[in-house]
């Protein structure tokens, strides 16, 4: 809204012309989300404690986690508020992609909120029935995918691009819809699984969004897209502003979620952020690149699948505990060491994903 007002005044005050630039608004969006997080987080954390919205710690996890009992959870609401306020100020809501991203972020966040509410308020350790939770995620991803599939503005809607192989463009046709659902729901749950030690998930989301934001800006910019020979997607460049808001909110939340965490984001945060990252990848045609940028999320998910399948088939565990961050905790790595080393790998994967732009 502020963007519309200020840019609309550029006829009378020419410096306001700067508000048309995505890079300028992305910076403002990041700083605004960061500031909003710093303003509301202390009060929100105190409120969560006051209403005993605290985490139940499972007794079958690493013993070091037992001391986390009583940590406030559902802090992801702070992230969603910060991003929403920032986007209302600096986002261009005449762009349909902005609406899709906000519906994805808040829709998956609402599903996570319902699960957290049942666990933390109703004291139901199982939370939402897995079938209902997964069904709700699939339904939301289906709505998003059908909207994008039917999107008349995007000539490449059903085309899958492959990193390094510029000429490889697969038109998925109607299969685009189940593929997109897989990417969006998979991404949402991968972040959810990863959010098991202090700051790990939100730090990796900030790193992945920084790289995805750069890719989004370039593929939404006609000249850059042509030079780098990536698919040019008119209108998607505006999503860079959303990435800025997300990074700002994630870094702000990390200030409080860093070890030892004062607050956990809850499923409201992890499902919302993961759903948004997956939706961004589908809109910008960087689905496979997302698997590289978010490589730790993929590794965490694969570790769970391997563990559960191995345990069910043979009764033996592949890891000391899944997801894999717990495996290293049980190997004796301190929690901060696991977190920082996973972040380092996340940064390396993000840099590698940016290299795919040139290595084609
Ligand atoms: C999401 N949630 C954390 C917090 C956070 C199939 C199985 C692998 C599923 C998986 C699972 O339940 N995943 C759910 C992970 C939980 O964090 C809460 O959940 C939100 C995110 N969704 O925001 O509210 C615990 O994680 C710790 N935590 C931190 N710092 C943070 O910043 O320390 C979270 C955020 C919190 C806190 O202890 O309570 C979670 O782990 O539940 N299950 C597991 O991950 C469990 N693994 C497991 O069962 N492995 C078995 C299976 C695969 C056969 C095995 O390896 O043998 C582990 N998680 C826990 N205890 N807590 C181990 C048991």
mmCIF file with all atom_site columns, N, CA and C and ligand atoms in Angstrom, residues 55-58 60-61 65 68 73 192-193 195-199 257 264-267 270 304 307-308 317 321-323 326 335, ligand 1:
data_model
loop_
_atom_site.group_PDB
_atom_site.id
_atom_site.type_symbol
_atom_site.label_atom_id
_atom_site.label_alt_id
_atom_site.label_comp_id
_atom_site.label_asym_id
_atom_site.label_entity_id
_atom_site.label_seq_id
_atom_site.pdbx_PDB_ins_code
_atom_site.Cartn_x
_atom_site.Cartn_y
_atom_site.Cartn_z
_atom_site.occupancy
_atom_site.B_iso_or_equiv
_atom_site.pdbx_formal_charge
_atom_site.auth_seq_id
_atom_site.auth_comp_id
_atom_site.auth_asym_id
_atom_site.auth_atom_id
_atom_site.pdbx_PDB_model_num
ATOM   1   N N   . UNK A 1 55  ? 6.457  -25.724 24.764 1.00 0.00 ? 55  UNK A N   1
ATOM   2   C CA  . UNK A 1 55  ? 6.737  -26.973 24.062 1.00 0.00 ? 55  UNK A CA  1
ATOM   3   C C   . UNK A 1 55  ? 6.723  -28.177 24.990 1.00 0.00 ? 55  UNK A C   1
ATOM   4   N N   . UNK A 1 56  ? 6.034  -29.220 24.543 1.00 0.00 ? 56  UNK A N   1
ATOM   5   C CA  . UNK A 1 56  ? 6.110  -30.516 25.229 1.00 0.00 ? 56  UNK A CA  1
ATOM   6   C C   . UNK A 1 56  ? 7.318  -31.248 24.648 1.00 0.00 ? 56  UNK A C   1
ATOM   7   N N   . UNK A 1 57  ? 8.256  -31.668 25.488 1.00 0.00 ? 57  UNK A N   1
ATOM   8   C CA  . UNK A 1 57  ? 9.446  -32.350 24.976 1.00 0.00 ? 57  UNK A CA  1
ATOM   9   C C   . UNK A 1 57  ? 9.235  -33.862 25.090 1.00 0.00 ? 57  UNK A C   1
ATOM   10  N N   . UNK A 1 58  ? 9.431  -34.558 23.960 1.00 0.00 ? 58  UNK A N   1
ATOM   11  C CA  . UNK A 1 58  ? 9.260  -36.017 23.976 1.00 0.00 ? 58  UNK A CA  1
ATOM   12  C C   . UNK A 1 58  ? 10.385 -36.656 24.780 1.00 0.00 ? 58  UNK A C   1
ATOM   13  N N   . UNK A 1 60  ? 11.657 -39.539 24.266 1.00 0.00 ? 60  UNK A N   1
ATOM   14  C CA  . UNK A 1 60  ? 12.478 -40.511 23.495 1.00 0.00 ? 60  UNK A CA  1
ATOM   15  C C   . UNK A 1 60  ? 13.497 -39.796 22.603 1.00 0.00 ? 60  UNK A C   1
ATOM   16  N N   . UNK A 1 61  ? 13.665 -38.499 22.866 1.00 0.00 ? 61  UNK A N   1
ATOM   17  C CA  . UNK A 1 61  ? 14.638 -37.745 22.054 1.00 0.00 ? 61  UNK A CA  1
ATOM   18  C C   . UNK A 1 61  ? 15.964 -37.631 22.777 1.00 0.00 ? 61  UNK A C   1
ATOM   19  N N   . UNK A 1 65  ? 17.662 -32.474 25.178 1.00 0.00 ? 65  UNK A N   1
ATOM   20  C CA  . UNK A 1 65  ? 16.482 -31.673 24.845 1.00 0.00 ? 65  UNK A CA  1
ATOM   21  C C   . UNK A 1 65  ? 15.510 -31.547 26.023 1.00 0.00 ? 65  UNK A C   1
ATOM   22  N N   . UNK A 1 68  ? 14.768 -28.304 27.545 1.00 0.00 ? 68  UNK A N   1
ATOM   23  C CA  . UNK A 1 68  ? 14.051 -27.307 26.738 1.00 0.00 ? 68  UNK A CA  1
ATOM   24  C C   . UNK A 1 68  ? 12.580 -27.218 27.107 1.00 0.00 ? 68  UNK A C   1
ATOM   25  N N   . UNK A 1 73  ? 6.463  -21.910 22.319 1.00 0.00 ? 73  UNK A N   1
ATOM   26  C CA  . UNK A 1 73  ? 6.435  -22.305 20.920 1.00 0.00 ? 73  UNK A CA  1
ATOM   27  C C   . UNK A 1 73  ? 5.359  -21.514 20.189 1.00 0.00 ? 73  UNK A C   1
ATOM   28  N N   . UNK A 1 192 ? 9.716  -28.596 8.228  1.00 0.00 ? 192 UNK A N   1
ATOM   29  C CA  . UNK A 1 192 ? 9.115  -29.008 9.497  1.00 0.00 ? 192 UNK A CA  1
ATOM   30  C C   . UNK A 1 192 ? 9.977  -30.050 10.211 1.00 0.00 ? 192 UNK A C   1
ATOM   31  N N   . UNK A 1 193 ? 10.445 -31.034 9.459  1.00 0.00 ? 193 UNK A N   1
ATOM   32  C CA  . UNK A 1 193 ? 11.304 -32.076 10.037 1.00 0.00 ? 193 UNK A CA  1
ATOM   33  C C   . UNK A 1 193 ? 12.636 -31.493 10.496 1.00 0.00 ? 193 UNK A C   1
ATOM   34  N N   . UNK A 1 195 ? 13.272 -28.567 11.603 1.00 0.00 ? 195 UNK A N   1
ATOM   35  C CA  . UNK A 1 195 ? 13.160 -27.678 12.772 1.00 0.00 ? 195 UNK A CA  1
ATOM   36  C C   . UNK A 1 195 ? 13.171 -28.488 14.065 1.00 0.00 ? 195 UNK A C   1
ATOM   37  N N   . UNK A 1 196 ? 14.333 -29.066 14.385 1.00 0.00 ? 196 UNK A N   1
ATOM   38  C CA  . UNK A 1 196 ? 14.441 -29.927 15.576 1.00 0.00 ? 196 UNK A CA  1
ATOM   39  C C   . UNK A 1 196 ? 15.577 -29.531 16.503 1.00 0.00 ? 196 UNK A C   1
ATOM   40  N N   . UNK A 1 197 ? 16.374 -28.525 16.113 1.00 0.00 ? 197 UNK A N   1
ATOM   41  C CA  . UNK A 1 197 ? 17.398 -27.979 17.021 1.00 0.00 ? 197 UNK A CA  1
ATOM   42  C C   . UNK A 1 197 ? 17.442 -26.458 16.829 1.00 0.00 ? 197 UNK A C   1
ATOM   43  N N   . UNK A 1 198 ? 17.935 -25.759 17.827 1.00 0.00 ? 198 UNK A N   1
ATOM   44  C CA  . UNK A 1 198 ? 17.793 -24.290 17.889 1.00 0.00 ? 198 UNK A CA  1
ATOM   45  C C   . UNK A 1 198 ? 18.358 -23.557 16.676 1.00 0.00 ? 198 UNK A C   1
ATOM   46  N N   . UNK A 1 199 ? 17.481 -22.850 15.958 1.00 0.00 ? 199 UNK A N   1
ATOM   47  C CA  . UNK A 1 199 ? 17.946 -21.962 14.893 1.00 0.00 ? 199 UNK A CA  1
ATOM   48  C C   . UNK A 1 199 ? 18.282 -22.648 13.595 1.00 0.00 ? 199 UNK A C   1
ATOM   49  N N   . UNK A 1 257 ? 15.661 -17.324 18.401 1.00 0.00 ? 257 UNK A N   1
ATOM   50  C CA  . UNK A 1 257 ? 15.646 -18.792 18.289 1.00 0.00 ? 257 UNK A CA  1
ATOM   51  C C   . UNK A 1 257 ? 17.040 -19.373 18.325 1.00 0.00 ? 257 UNK A C   1
ATOM   52  N N   . UNK A 1 264 ? 10.477 -21.323 20.135 1.00 0.00 ? 264 UNK A N   1
ATOM   53  C CA  . UNK A 1 264 ? 10.476 -22.193 18.954 1.00 0.00 ? 264 UNK A CA  1
ATOM   54  C C   . UNK A 1 264 ? 9.443  -21.648 17.978 1.00 0.00 ? 264 UNK A C   1
ATOM   55  N N   . UNK A 1 265 ? 9.647  -21.903 16.672 1.00 0.00 ? 265 UNK A N   1
ATOM   56  C CA  . UNK A 1 265 ? 8.696  -21.351 15.714 1.00 0.00 ? 265 UNK A CA  1
ATOM   57  C C   . UNK A 1 265 ? 7.401  -22.169 15.657 1.00 0.00 ? 265 UNK A C   1
ATOM   58  N N   . UNK A 1 266 ? 7.460  -23.420 16.003 1.00 0.00 ? 266 UNK A N   1
ATOM   59  C CA  . UNK A 1 266 ? 6.251  -24.243 15.913 1.00 0.00 ? 266 UNK A CA  1
ATOM   60  C C   . UNK A 1 266 ? 5.947  -24.627 14.474 1.00 0.00 ? 266 UNK A C   1
ATOM   61  N N   . UNK A 1 267 ? 4.951  -25.496 14.305 1.00 0.00 ? 267 UNK A N   1
ATOM   62  C CA  . UNK A 1 267 ? 4.558  -25.896 12.944 1.00 0.00 ? 267 UNK A CA  1
ATOM   63  C C   . UNK A 1 267 ? 3.996  -24.704 12.172 1.00 0.00 ? 267 UNK A C   1
ATOM   64  N N   . UNK A 1 270 ? 7.256  -23.437 10.643 1.00 0.00 ? 270 UNK A N   1
ATOM   65  C CA  . UNK A 1 270 ? 7.999  -24.343 9.745  1.00 0.00 ? 270 UNK A CA  1
ATOM   66  C C   . UNK A 1 270 ? 7.175  -24.732 8.528  1.00 0.00 ? 270 UNK A C   1
ATOM   67  N N   . UNK A 1 304 ? 15.069 -39.427 7.433  1.00 0.00 ? 304 UNK A N   1
ATOM   68  C CA  . UNK A 1 304 ? 13.874 -39.949 8.117  1.00 0.00 ? 304 UNK A CA  1
ATOM   69  C C   . UNK A 1 304 ? 13.299 -41.123 7.332  1.00 0.00 ? 304 UNK A C   1
ATOM   70  N N   . UNK A 1 307 ? 15.478 -44.114 7.748  1.00 0.00 ? 307 UNK A N   1
ATOM   71  C CA  . UNK A 1 307 ? 15.389 -44.648 9.119  1.00 0.00 ? 307 UNK A CA  1
ATOM   72  C C   . UNK A 1 307 ? 14.096 -45.440 9.328  1.00 0.00 ? 307 UNK A C   1
ATOM   73  N N   . UNK A 1 308 ? 12.992 -44.833 8.894  1.00 0.00 ? 308 UNK A N   1
ATOM   74  C CA  . UNK A 1 308 ? 11.687 -45.468 9.122  1.00 0.00 ? 308 UNK A CA  1
ATOM   75  C C   . UNK A 1 308 ? 11.570 -46.754 8.299  1.00 0.00 ? 308 UNK A C   1
ATOM   76  N N   . UNK A 1 317 ? 18.285 -49.584 12.837 1.00 0.00 ? 317 UNK A N   1
ATOM   77  C CA  . UNK A 1 317 ? 18.320 -48.160 12.489 1.00 0.00 ? 317 UNK A CA  1
ATOM   78  C C   . UNK A 1 317 ? 19.541 -47.863 11.639 1.00 0.00 ? 317 UNK A C   1
ATOM   79  N N   . UNK A 1 321 ? 19.618 -41.715 15.372 1.00 0.00 ? 321 UNK A N   1
ATOM   80  C CA  . UNK A 1 321 ? 18.259 -41.179 15.478 1.00 0.00 ? 321 UNK A CA  1
ATOM   81  C C   . UNK A 1 321 ? 18.013 -40.305 14.268 1.00 0.00 ? 321 UNK A C   1
ATOM   82  N N   . UNK A 1 322 ? 16.782 -40.281 13.807 1.00 0.00 ? 322 UNK A N   1
ATOM   83  C CA  . UNK A 1 322 ? 16.442 -39.402 12.674 1.00 0.00 ? 322 UNK A CA  1
ATOM   84  C C   . UNK A 1 322 ? 15.521 -38.305 13.208 1.00 0.00 ? 322 UNK A C   1
ATOM   85  N N   . UNK A 1 323 ? 15.458 -37.142 12.618 1.00 0.00 ? 323 UNK A N   1
ATOM   86  C CA  . UNK A 1 323 ? 16.271 -36.712 11.475 1.00 0.00 ? 323 UNK A CA  1
ATOM   87  C C   . UNK A 1 323 ? 17.763 -36.620 11.815 1.00 0.00 ? 323 UNK A C   1
ATOM   88  N N   . UNK A 1 326 ? 19.737 -35.139 14.852 1.00 0.00 ? 326 UNK A N   1
ATOM   89  C CA  . UNK A 1 326 ? 19.765 -35.864 16.136 1.00 0.00 ? 326 UNK A CA  1
ATOM   90  C C   . UNK A 1 326 ? 20.874 -36.907 16.137 1.00 0.00 ? 326 UNK A C   1
ATOM   91  N N   . UNK A 1 335 ? 25.016 -29.171 20.325 1.00 0.00 ? 335 UNK A N   1
ATOM   92  C CA  . UNK A 1 335 ? 23.944 -28.642 19.476 1.00 0.00 ? 335 UNK A CA  1
ATOM   93  C C   . UNK A 1 335 ? 24.430 -27.476 18.619 1.00 0.00 ? 335 UNK A C   1
HETATM 94  C C1  . LIG B 2 .   ? 8.961  -31.770 13.596 1.00 0.00 ? 1   LIG B C1  1
HETATM 95  N N1  . LIG B 2 .   ? 9.620  -31.230 15.772 1.00 0.00 ? 1   LIG B N1  1
HETATM 96  C C2  . LIG B 2 .   ? 10.611 -31.335 16.794 1.00 0.00 ? 1   LIG B C2  1
HETATM 97  C C3  . LIG B 2 .   ? 9.070  -27.097 17.811 1.00 0.00 ? 1   LIG B C3  1
HETATM 98  C C4  . LIG B 2 .   ? 9.367  -26.711 16.379 1.00 0.00 ? 1   LIG B C4  1
HETATM 99  C C5  . LIG B 2 .   ? 8.843  -39.654 11.714 1.00 0.00 ? 1   LIG B C5  1
HETATM 100 C C6  . LIG B 2 .   ? 9.623  -38.742 12.611 1.00 0.00 ? 1   LIG B C6  1
HETATM 101 C C7  . LIG B 2 .   ? 11.006 -38.470 12.087 1.00 0.00 ? 1   LIG B C7  1
HETATM 102 C C8  . LIG B 2 .   ? 8.872  -37.416 12.794 1.00 0.00 ? 1   LIG B C8  1
HETATM 103 C C9  . LIG B 2 .   ? 9.655  -36.447 13.638 1.00 0.00 ? 1   LIG B C9  1
HETATM 104 C C10 . LIG B 2 .   ? 8.763  -35.333 14.085 1.00 0.00 ? 1   LIG B C10 1
HETATM 105 O O1  . LIG B 2 .   ? 8.001  -35.525 14.982 1.00 0.00 ? 1   LIG B O1  1
HETATM 106 N N2  . LIG B 2 .   ? 8.965  -34.188 13.450 1.00 0.00 ? 1   LIG B N2  1
HETATM 107 C C11 . LIG B 2 .   ? 8.146  -33.027 13.780 1.00 0.00 ? 1   LIG B C11 1
HETATM 108 C C12 . LIG B 2 .   ? 10.077 -31.752 14.513 1.00 0.00 ? 1   LIG B C12 1
HETATM 109 C C13 . LIG B 2 .   ? 10.235 -30.512 18.042 1.00 0.00 ? 1   LIG B C13 1
HETATM 110 O O2  . LIG B 2 .   ? 10.119 -29.153 17.631 1.00 0.00 ? 1   LIG B O2  1
HETATM 111 C C14 . LIG B 2 .   ? 8.826  -28.598 17.676 1.00 0.00 ? 1   LIG B C14 1
HETATM 112 O O3  . LIG B 2 .   ? 8.208  -28.792 16.383 1.00 0.00 ? 1   LIG B O3  1
HETATM 113 C C15 . LIG B 2 .   ? 8.303  -27.551 15.673 1.00 0.00 ? 1   LIG B C15 1
HETATM 114 C C16 . LIG B 2 .   ? 8.684  -27.796 14.234 1.00 0.00 ? 1   LIG B C16 1
HETATM 115 N N3  . LIG B 2 .   ? 7.678  -28.584 13.616 1.00 0.00 ? 1   LIG B N3  1
HETATM 116 O O4  . LIG B 2 .   ? 9.194  -25.337 16.142 1.00 0.00 ? 1   LIG B O4  1
HETATM 117 O O5  . LIG B 2 .   ? 7.918  -26.445 18.259 1.00 0.00 ? 1   LIG B O5  1
HETATM 118 C C17 . LIG B 2 .   ? 11.390 -30.633 19.047 1.00 0.00 ? 1   LIG B C17 1
HETATM 119 O O6  . LIG B 2 .   ? 12.581 -30.195 18.398 1.00 0.00 ? 1   LIG B O6  1
HETATM 120 C C18 . LIG B 2 .   ? 13.392 -29.490 19.316 1.00 0.00 ? 1   LIG B C18 1
HETATM 121 N N4  . LIG B 2 .   ? 13.618 -28.125 18.812 1.00 0.00 ? 1   LIG B N4  1
HETATM 122 C C19 . LIG B 2 .   ? 14.710 -27.431 19.315 1.00 0.00 ? 1   LIG B C19 1
HETATM 123 N N5  . LIG B 2 .   ? 14.931 -26.161 18.854 1.00 0.00 ? 1   LIG B N5  1
HETATM 124 C C20 . LIG B 2 .   ? 14.126 -25.556 17.908 1.00 0.00 ? 1   LIG B C20 1
HETATM 125 O O7  . LIG B 2 .   ? 14.399 -24.377 17.527 1.00 0.00 ? 1   LIG B O7  1
HETATM 126 O O8  . LIG B 2 .   ? 15.441 -27.951 20.152 1.00 0.00 ? 1   LIG B O8  1
HETATM 127 C C21 . LIG B 2 .   ? 12.782 -27.561 17.874 1.00 0.00 ? 1   LIG B C21 1
HETATM 128 C C22 . LIG B 2 .   ? 13.029 -26.286 17.401 1.00 0.00 ? 1   LIG B C22 1
HETATM 129 C C23 . LIG B 2 .   ? 11.218 -29.728 20.227 1.00 0.00 ? 1   LIG B C23 1
HETATM 130 C C24 . LIG B 2 .   ? 12.659 -29.508 20.656 1.00 0.00 ? 1   LIG B C24 1
HETATM 131 O O9  . LIG B 2 .   ? 13.086 -30.636 21.390 1.00 0.00 ? 1   LIG B O9  1
HETATM 132 O O10 . LIG B 2 .   ? 10.438 -30.379 21.200 1.00 0.00 ? 1   LIG B O10 1
HETATM 133 C C25 . LIG B 2 .   ? 10.768 -32.806 17.118 1.00 0.00 ? 1   LIG B C25 1
HETATM 134 O O11 . LIG B 2 .   ? 11.893 -33.287 16.979 1.00 0.00 ? 1   LIG B O11 1
HETATM 135 O O12 . LIG B 2 .   ? 9.753  -33.398 17.468 1.00 0.00 ? 1   LIG B O12 1
HETATM 136 N N6  . LIG B 2 .   ? 10.188 -37.098 14.803 1.00 0.00 ? 1   LIG B N6  1
HETATM 137 C C26 . LIG B 2 .   ? 11.314 -36.738 15.263 1.00 0.00 ? 1   LIG B C26 1
HETATM 138 O O13 . LIG B 2 .   ? 11.957 -35.841 14.767 1.00 0.00 ? 1   LIG B O13 1
HETATM 139 C C27 . LIG B 2 .   ? 11.871 -37.598 16.383 1.00 0.00 ? 1   LIG B C27 1
HETATM 140 N N7  . LIG B 2 .   ? 12.621 -38.669 15.704 1.00 0.00 ? 1   LIG B N7  1
HETATM 141 C C28 . LIG B 2 .   ? 12.205 -39.935 15.704 1.00 0.00 ? 1   LIG B C28 1
HETATM 142 O O14 . LIG B 2 .   ? 11.161 -40.283 16.207 1.00 0.00 ? 1   LIG B O14 1
HETATM 143 N N8  . LIG B 2 .   ? 13.054 -40.807 15.097 1.00 0.00 ? 1   LIG B N8  1
HETATM 144 C C29 . LIG B 2 .   ? 12.774 -42.219 15.108 1.00 0.00 ? 1   LIG B C29 1
HETATM 145 C C30 . LIG B 2 .   ? 11.938 -42.604 13.884 1.00 0.00 ? 1   LIG B C30 1
HETATM 146 C C31 . LIG B 2 .   ? 12.399 -41.877 12.630 1.00 0.00 ? 1   LIG B C31 1
HETATM 147 C C32 . LIG B 2 .   ? 11.913 -44.098 13.646 1.00 0.00 ? 1   LIG B C32 1
HETATM 148 C C33 . LIG B 2 .   ? 14.139 -42.890 15.065 1.00 0.00 ? 1   LIG B C33 1
HETATM 149 O O15 . LIG B 2 .   ? 15.115 -42.238 14.605 1.00 0.00 ? 1   LIG B O15 1
HETATM 150 O O16 . LIG B 2 .   ? 14.246 -44.023 15.524 1.00 0.00 ? 1   LIG B O16 1
HETATM 151 C C34 . LIG B 2 .   ? 12.836 -36.853 17.236 1.00 0.00 ? 1   LIG B C34 1
HETATM 152 N N9  . LIG B 2 .   ? 12.256 -35.668 17.796 1.00 0.00 ? 1   LIG B N9  1
HETATM 153 C C35 . LIG B 2 .   ? 12.050 -35.551 19.160 1.00 0.00 ? 1   LIG B C35 1
HETATM 154 N N10 . LIG B 2 .   ? 12.187 -36.551 19.941 1.00 0.00 ? 1   LIG B N10 1
HETATM 155 N N11 . LIG B 2 .   ? 11.680 -34.383 19.698 1.00 0.00 ? 1   LIG B N11 1
HETATM 156 C C36 . LIG B 2 .   ? 13.348 -37.801 18.269 1.00 0.00 ? 1   LIG B C36 1
HETATM 157 C C37 . LIG B 2 .   ? 12.404 -37.877 19.412 1.00 0.00 ? 1   LIG B C37 1
#
